[in-house]
CSV table of C-alpha atoms in Angstrom, one decimal:
chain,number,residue,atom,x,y,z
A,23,UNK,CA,65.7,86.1,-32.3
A,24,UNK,CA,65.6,89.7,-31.6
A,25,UNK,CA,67.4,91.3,-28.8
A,26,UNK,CA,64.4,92.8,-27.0
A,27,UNK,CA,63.3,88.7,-27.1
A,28,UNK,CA,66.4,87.7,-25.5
A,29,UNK,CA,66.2,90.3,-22.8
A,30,UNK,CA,62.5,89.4,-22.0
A,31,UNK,CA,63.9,85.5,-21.4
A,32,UNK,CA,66.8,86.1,-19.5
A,33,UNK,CA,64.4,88.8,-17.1
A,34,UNK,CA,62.3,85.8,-16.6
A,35,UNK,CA,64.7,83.4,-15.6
A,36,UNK,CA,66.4,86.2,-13.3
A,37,UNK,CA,62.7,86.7,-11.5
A,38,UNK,CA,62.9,82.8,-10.6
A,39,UNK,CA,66.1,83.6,-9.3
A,40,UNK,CA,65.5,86.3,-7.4
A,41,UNK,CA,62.1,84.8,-6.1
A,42,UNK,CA,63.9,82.0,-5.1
A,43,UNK,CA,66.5,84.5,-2.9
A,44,UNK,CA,63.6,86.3,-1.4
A,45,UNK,CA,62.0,83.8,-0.2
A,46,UNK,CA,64.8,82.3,1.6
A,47,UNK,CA,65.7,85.6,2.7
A,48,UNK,CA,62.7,86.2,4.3
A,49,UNK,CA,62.7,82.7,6.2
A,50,UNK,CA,66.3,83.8,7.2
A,51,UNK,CA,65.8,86.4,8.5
A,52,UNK,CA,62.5,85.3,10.7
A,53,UNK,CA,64.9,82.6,12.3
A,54,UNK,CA,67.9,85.3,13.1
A,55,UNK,CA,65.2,88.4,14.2
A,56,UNK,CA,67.3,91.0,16.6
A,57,UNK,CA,70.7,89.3,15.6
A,58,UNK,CA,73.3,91.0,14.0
A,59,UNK,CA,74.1,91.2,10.1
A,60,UNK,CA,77.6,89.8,10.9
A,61,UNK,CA,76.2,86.6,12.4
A,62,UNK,CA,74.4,85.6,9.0
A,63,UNK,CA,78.2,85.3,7.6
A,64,UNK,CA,78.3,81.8,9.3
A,65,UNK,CA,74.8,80.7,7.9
A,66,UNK,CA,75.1,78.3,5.3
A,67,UNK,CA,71.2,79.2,4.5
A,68,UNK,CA,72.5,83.2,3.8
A,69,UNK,CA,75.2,82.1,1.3
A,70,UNK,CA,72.7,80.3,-0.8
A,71,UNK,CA,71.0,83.3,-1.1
A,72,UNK,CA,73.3,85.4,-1.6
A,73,UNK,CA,74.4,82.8,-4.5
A,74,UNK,CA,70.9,83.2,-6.0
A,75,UNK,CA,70.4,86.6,-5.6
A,76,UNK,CA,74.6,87.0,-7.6
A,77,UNK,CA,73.2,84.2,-10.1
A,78,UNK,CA,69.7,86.4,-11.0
A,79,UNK,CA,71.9,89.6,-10.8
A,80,UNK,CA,74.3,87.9,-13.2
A,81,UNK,CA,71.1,87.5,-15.7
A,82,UNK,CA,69.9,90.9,-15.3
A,83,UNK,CA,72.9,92.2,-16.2
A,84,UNK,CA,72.7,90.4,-19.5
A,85,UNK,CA,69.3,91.5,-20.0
A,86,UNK,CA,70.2,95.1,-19.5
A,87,UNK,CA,72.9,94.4,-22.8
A,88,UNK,CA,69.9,93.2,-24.9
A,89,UNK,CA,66.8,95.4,-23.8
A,90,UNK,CA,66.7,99.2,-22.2
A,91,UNK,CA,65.9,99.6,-19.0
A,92,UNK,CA,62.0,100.5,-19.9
A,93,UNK,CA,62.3,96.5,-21.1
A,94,UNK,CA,64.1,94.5,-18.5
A,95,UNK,CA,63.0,96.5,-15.3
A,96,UNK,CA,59.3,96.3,-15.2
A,97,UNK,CA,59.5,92.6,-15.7
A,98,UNK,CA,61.2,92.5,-12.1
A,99,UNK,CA,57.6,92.5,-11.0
A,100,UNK,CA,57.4,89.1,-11.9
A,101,UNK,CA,59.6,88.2,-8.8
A,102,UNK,CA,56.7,88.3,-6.8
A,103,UNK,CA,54.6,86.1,-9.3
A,104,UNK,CA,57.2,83.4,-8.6
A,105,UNK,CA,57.6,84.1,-5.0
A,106,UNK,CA,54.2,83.4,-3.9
A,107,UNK,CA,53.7,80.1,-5.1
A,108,UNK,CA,56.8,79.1,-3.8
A,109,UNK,CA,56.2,80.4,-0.6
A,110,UNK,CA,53.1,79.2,0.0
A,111,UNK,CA,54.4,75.8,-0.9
A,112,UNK,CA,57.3,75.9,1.9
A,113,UNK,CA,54.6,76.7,4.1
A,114,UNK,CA,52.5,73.7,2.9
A,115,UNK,CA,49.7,76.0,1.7
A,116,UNK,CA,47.7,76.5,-1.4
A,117,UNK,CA,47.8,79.7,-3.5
A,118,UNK,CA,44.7,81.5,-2.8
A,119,UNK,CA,42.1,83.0,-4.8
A,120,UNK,CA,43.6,86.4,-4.2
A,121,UNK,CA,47.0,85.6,-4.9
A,122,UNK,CA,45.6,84.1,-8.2
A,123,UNK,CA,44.3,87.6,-9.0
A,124,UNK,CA,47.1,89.3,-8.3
A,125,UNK,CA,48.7,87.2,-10.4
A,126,UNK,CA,46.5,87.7,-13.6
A,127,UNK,CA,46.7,91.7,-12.9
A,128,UNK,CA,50.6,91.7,-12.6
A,129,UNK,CA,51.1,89.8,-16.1
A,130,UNK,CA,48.3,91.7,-18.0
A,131,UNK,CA,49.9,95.1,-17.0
A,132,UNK,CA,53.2,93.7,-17.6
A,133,UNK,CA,52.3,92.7,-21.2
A,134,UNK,CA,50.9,96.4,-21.7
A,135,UNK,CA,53.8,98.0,-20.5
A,136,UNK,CA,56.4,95.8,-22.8
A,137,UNK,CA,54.1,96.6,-26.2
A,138,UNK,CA,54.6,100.4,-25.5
A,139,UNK,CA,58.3,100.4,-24.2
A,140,UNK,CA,60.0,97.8,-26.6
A,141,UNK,CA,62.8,99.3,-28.4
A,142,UNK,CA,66.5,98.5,-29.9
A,143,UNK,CA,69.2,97.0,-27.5
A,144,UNK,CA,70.5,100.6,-25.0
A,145,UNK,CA,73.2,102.2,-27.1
A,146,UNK,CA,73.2,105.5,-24.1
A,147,UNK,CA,75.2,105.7,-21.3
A,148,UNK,CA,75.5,108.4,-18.7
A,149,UNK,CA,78.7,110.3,-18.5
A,150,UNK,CA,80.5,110.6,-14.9
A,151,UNK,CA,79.1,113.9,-13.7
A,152,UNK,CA,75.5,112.2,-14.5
A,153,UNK,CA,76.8,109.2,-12.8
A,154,UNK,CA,78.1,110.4,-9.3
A,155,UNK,CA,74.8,113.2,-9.2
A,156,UNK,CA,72.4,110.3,-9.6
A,157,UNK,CA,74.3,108.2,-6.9
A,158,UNK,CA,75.0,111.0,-4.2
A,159,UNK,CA,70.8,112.6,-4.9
A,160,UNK,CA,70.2,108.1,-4.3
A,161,UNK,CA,73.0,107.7,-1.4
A,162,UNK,CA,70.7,111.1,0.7
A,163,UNK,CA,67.3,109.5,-0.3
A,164,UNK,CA,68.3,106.3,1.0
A,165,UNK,CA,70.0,107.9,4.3
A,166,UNK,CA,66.8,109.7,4.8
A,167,UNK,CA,64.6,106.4,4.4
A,168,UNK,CA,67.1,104.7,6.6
A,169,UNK,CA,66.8,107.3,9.7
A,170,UNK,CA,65.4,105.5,12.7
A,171,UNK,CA,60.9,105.9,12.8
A,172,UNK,CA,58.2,103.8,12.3
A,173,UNK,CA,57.4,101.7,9.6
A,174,UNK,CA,61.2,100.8,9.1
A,175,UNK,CA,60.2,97.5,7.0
A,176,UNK,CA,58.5,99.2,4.2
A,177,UNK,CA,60.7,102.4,4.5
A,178,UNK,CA,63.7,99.9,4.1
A,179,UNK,CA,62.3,98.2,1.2
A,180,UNK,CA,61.5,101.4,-0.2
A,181,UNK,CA,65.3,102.2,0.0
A,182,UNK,CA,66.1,98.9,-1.1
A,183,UNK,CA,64.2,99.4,-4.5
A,184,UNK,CA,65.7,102.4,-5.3
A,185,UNK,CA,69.0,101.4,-4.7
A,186,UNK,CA,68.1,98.5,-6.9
A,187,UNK,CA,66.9,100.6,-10.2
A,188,UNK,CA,70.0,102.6,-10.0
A,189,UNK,CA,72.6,99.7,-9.6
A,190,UNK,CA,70.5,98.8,-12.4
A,191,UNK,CA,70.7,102.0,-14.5
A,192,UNK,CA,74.4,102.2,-13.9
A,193,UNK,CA,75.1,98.4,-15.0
A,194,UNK,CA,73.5,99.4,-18.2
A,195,UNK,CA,75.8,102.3,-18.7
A,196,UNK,CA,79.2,99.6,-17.8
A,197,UNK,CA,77.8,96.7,-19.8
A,198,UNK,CA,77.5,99.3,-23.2
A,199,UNK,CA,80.7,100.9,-22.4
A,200,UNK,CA,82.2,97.9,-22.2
A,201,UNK,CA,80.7,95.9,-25.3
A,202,UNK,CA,80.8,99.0,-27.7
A,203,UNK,CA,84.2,98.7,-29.2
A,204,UNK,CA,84.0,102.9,-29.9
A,205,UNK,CA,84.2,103.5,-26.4
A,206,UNK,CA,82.0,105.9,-25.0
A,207,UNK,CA,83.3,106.2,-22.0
A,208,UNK,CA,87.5,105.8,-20.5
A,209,UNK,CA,88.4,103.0,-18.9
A,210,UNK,CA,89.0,104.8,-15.6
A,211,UNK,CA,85.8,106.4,-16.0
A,212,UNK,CA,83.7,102.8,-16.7
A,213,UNK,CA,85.9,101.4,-13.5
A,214,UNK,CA,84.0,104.1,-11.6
A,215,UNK,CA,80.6,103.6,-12.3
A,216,UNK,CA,81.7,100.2,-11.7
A,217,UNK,CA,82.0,100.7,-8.1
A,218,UNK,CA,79.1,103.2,-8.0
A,219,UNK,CA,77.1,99.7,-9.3
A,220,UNK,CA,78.8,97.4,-6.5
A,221,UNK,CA,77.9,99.7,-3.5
A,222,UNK,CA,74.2,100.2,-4.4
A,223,UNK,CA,73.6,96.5,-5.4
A,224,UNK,CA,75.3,95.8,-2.2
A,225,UNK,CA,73.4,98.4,0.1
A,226,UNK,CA,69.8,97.4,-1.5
A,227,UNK,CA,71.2,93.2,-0.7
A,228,UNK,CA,71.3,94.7,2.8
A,229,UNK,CA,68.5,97.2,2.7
A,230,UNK,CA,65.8,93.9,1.4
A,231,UNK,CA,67.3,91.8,4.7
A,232,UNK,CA,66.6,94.7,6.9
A,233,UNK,CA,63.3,95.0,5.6
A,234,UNK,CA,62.0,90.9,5.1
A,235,UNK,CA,62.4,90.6,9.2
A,236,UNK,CA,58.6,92.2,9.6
A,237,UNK,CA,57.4,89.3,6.7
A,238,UNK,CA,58.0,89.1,2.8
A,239,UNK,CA,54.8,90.4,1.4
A,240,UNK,CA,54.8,93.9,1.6
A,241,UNK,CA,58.5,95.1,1.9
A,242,UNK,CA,59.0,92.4,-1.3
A,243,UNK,CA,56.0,94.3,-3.3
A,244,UNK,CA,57.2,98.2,-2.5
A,245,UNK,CA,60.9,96.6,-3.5
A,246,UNK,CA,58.8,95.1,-6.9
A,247,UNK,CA,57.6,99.0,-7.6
A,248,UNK,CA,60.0,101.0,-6.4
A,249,UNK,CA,63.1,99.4,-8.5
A,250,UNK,CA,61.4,99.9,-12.1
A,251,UNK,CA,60.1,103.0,-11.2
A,252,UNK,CA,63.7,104.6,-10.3
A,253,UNK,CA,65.2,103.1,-13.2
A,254,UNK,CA,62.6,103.7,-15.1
A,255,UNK,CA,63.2,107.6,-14.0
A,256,UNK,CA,66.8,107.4,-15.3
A,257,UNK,CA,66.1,105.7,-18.9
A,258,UNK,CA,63.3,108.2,-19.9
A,259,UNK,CA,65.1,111.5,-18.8
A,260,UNK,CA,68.9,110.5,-19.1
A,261,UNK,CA,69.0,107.7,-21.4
A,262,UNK,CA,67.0,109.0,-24.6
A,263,UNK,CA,64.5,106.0,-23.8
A,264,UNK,CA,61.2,106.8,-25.2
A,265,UNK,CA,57.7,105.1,-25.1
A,266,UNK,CA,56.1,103.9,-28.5
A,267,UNK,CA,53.1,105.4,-29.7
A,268,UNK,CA,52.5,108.9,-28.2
A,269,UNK,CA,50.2,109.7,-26.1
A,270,UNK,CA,48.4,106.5,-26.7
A,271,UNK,CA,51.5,104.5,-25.8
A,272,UNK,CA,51.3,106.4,-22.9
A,273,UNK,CA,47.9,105.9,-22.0
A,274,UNK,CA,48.1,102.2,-22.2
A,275,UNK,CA,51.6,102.5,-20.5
A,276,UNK,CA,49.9,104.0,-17.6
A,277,UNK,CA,47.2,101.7,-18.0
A,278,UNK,CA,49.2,98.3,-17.7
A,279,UNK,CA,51.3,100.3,-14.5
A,280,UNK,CA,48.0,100.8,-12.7
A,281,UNK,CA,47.3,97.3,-13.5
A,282,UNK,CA,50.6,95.5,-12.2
A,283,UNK,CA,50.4,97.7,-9.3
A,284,UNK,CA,47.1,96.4,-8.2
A,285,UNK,CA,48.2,93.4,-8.9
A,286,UNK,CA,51.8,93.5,-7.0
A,287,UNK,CA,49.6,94.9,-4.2
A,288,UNK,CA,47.1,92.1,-3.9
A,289,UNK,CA,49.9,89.4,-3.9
A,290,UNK,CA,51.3,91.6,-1.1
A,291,UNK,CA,48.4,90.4,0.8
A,292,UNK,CA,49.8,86.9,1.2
A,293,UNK,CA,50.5,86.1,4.9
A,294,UNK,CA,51.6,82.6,4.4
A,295,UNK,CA,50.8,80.3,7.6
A,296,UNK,CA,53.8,79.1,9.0
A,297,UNK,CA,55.1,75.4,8.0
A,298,UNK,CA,53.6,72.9,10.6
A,299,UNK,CA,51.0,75.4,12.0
A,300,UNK,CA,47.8,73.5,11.8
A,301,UNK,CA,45.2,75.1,9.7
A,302,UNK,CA,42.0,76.6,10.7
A,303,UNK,CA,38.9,74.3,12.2
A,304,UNK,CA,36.3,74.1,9.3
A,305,UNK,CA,33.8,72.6,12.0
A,306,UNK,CA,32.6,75.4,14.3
A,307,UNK,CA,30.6,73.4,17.7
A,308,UNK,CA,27.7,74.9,19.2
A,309,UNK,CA,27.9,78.0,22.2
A,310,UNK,CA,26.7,75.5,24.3
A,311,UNK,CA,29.3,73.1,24.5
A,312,UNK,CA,31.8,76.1,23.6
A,313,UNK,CA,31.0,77.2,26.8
A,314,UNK,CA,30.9,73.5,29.0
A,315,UNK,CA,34.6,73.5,27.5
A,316,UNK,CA,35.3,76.6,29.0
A,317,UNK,CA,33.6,75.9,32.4
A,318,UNK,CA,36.0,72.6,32.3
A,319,UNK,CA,39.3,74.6,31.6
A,320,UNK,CA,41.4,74.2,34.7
A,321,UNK,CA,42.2,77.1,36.7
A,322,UNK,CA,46.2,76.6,35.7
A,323,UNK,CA,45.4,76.7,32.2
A,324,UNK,CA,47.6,79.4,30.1
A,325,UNK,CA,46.8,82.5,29.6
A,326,UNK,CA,47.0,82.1,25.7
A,327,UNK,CA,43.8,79.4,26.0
A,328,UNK,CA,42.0,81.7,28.3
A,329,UNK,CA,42.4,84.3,25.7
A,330,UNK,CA,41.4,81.8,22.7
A,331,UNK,CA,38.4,80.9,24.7
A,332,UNK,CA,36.7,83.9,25.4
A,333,UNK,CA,37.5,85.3,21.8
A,334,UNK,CA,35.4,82.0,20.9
A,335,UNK,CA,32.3,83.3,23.2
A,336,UNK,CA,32.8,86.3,22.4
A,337,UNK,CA,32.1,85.5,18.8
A,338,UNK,CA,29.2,83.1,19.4
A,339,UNK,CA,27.5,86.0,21.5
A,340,UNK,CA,25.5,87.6,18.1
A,341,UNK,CA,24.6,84.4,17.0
A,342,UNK,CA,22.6,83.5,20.8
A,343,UNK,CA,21.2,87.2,20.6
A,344,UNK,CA,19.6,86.5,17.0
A,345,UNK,CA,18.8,83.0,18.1
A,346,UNK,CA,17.0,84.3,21.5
């Protein structure tokens, strides 16, 4: 079995993994909304997750020994695959149509991106002074993301990804220090990067919290792009990582990105329903007795049903004008 193979299987087992953090992330942090991060550290629920996400980090960083970064860090993509269906099974759901899409998109750009950037297992690393200006340029984009505005979930998740692709960039450079007997790189130099690797795995952990309390969808799909795309940024100008083919390895390299993007934005569209909510009436009854309901409502009835009601008339009014 070659090494690119074993990296592809362990990357897919880490996306399960991962999925399976996300997810309870994301119902985590919709129970604790407007609490602070230092009130998860009693959850049970938050050191499961944190034991998934160490578990599929644990894998990745196997991966990263067997396959370059151009290998192991698109197939991150496939986290969402796995976290929608399991998703939209805790909240009692089928997968829809559009998540189905989604899902055919991701894994056919997926498969064009691996045929153009497999290659032999990493055998690069990037020197300290490459090392601390990738993490302090990564440390000012992130504090710039961070800065109080609007949009904070996807800004956060943007963060998060980034920090993400470099932890994962840097990993690569320990794990081939570390298993190449020649030593590329001092001990006290490796034990520095090392750190480098713990903060920013850390601070994107923290970063994909902050940004799962808006919903999992979106933040979870800009965290899907954004990781390969800053690691992928390292491997191809600091790394020596190259893409087969020439320009038509490129082309279809492009190709299958456009295609896993569409598709990572489609499954983004999933707004599961919560657990227990009941699901939408498939039987619509006529204005007329629409409107005898309302006439009934008693005048203490909640503002919520009033609302509800006249949305209902108000969407049966079209229907009586083309009738009349």
């Amino acid at each position: 079995m070659s090494a690119v193979v074993v990296a592809v299987l362990l990357s897919l087992v880490s996306a399960v993994a991962y999925a399976a953090a996300a997810v309870a992330q994301e119902r985590l942090a919709s129970r604790s909304s407007g609490t602070g991060t230092l009130r998860l550290l009693a959850d049970g629920a938050w050191w499961w997750a944190v034991a998934l996400n160490a578990s599929a980090a644990l894998l990745h960083v196997v991966a990263l020994t067997y396959g370059p970064l151009t290998v192991v860090q698109p197939l991150g993509a496939l986290t969402l695959v796995a976290a929608v269906p399991l998703g939209a099974r805790i909240a009692g759901r089928p997968v829809s149509a559009v998540e189905w899409r989604g899902t055919a998109f991701t894994l056919a750009g997926l498969a064009a991106v691996l045929a153009t950037a497999s290659g032999p297992a990493p055998d690069d690393v990037l020197g300290v002074p490459e090392a601390l200006a990738v993490a302090g340029g990564t440390a000012a984009l992130i504090g710039l993301l961070s800065w109080p505005g609007s949009r904070p979930g996807l800004r956060h998740a943007t963060a998060s990804g980034i920090a993400s692709g470099v932890a994962s960039a840097l990993t690569q450079t320990v794990t081939v220090a570390v298993t190449d007997r020649s030593g590329p790189l001092p001990g006290v130099q490796v034990a520095v990067v090392a750190l480098l690797v713990a903060a920013f795995a850390a601070g994107g952990l923290l970063l994909s919290q902050t940004a799962y309390r808006g919903g999992l969808g979106a933040p979870l799909a800009v965290v899907t792009l954004t990781n390969p795309l800053a690691a992928a940024v390292i491997g191809l100008s600091l790394l020596g990582e190259r893409l087969r083919d020439g320009p038509a390895g490129i082309l279809l390299a492009l190709t299958g990105a456009g295609l896993a993007a569409r598709g990572v934005l489609l499954l983004s569209r999933a707004a599961p329903r919560p657990a227990g909510a009941p699901a939408a009436p498939t039987h619509v009854p006529p204005p007329a007795v629409r409107q005898r309901s309302l006439a009934e409502d008693p005048p203490a009835a909640t503002a919520g049903s009033r609302a509800a009601g006249a949305a209902r008339v108000g969407a049966a009014a079209p229907r009586e004008r083309r009738a009349a």
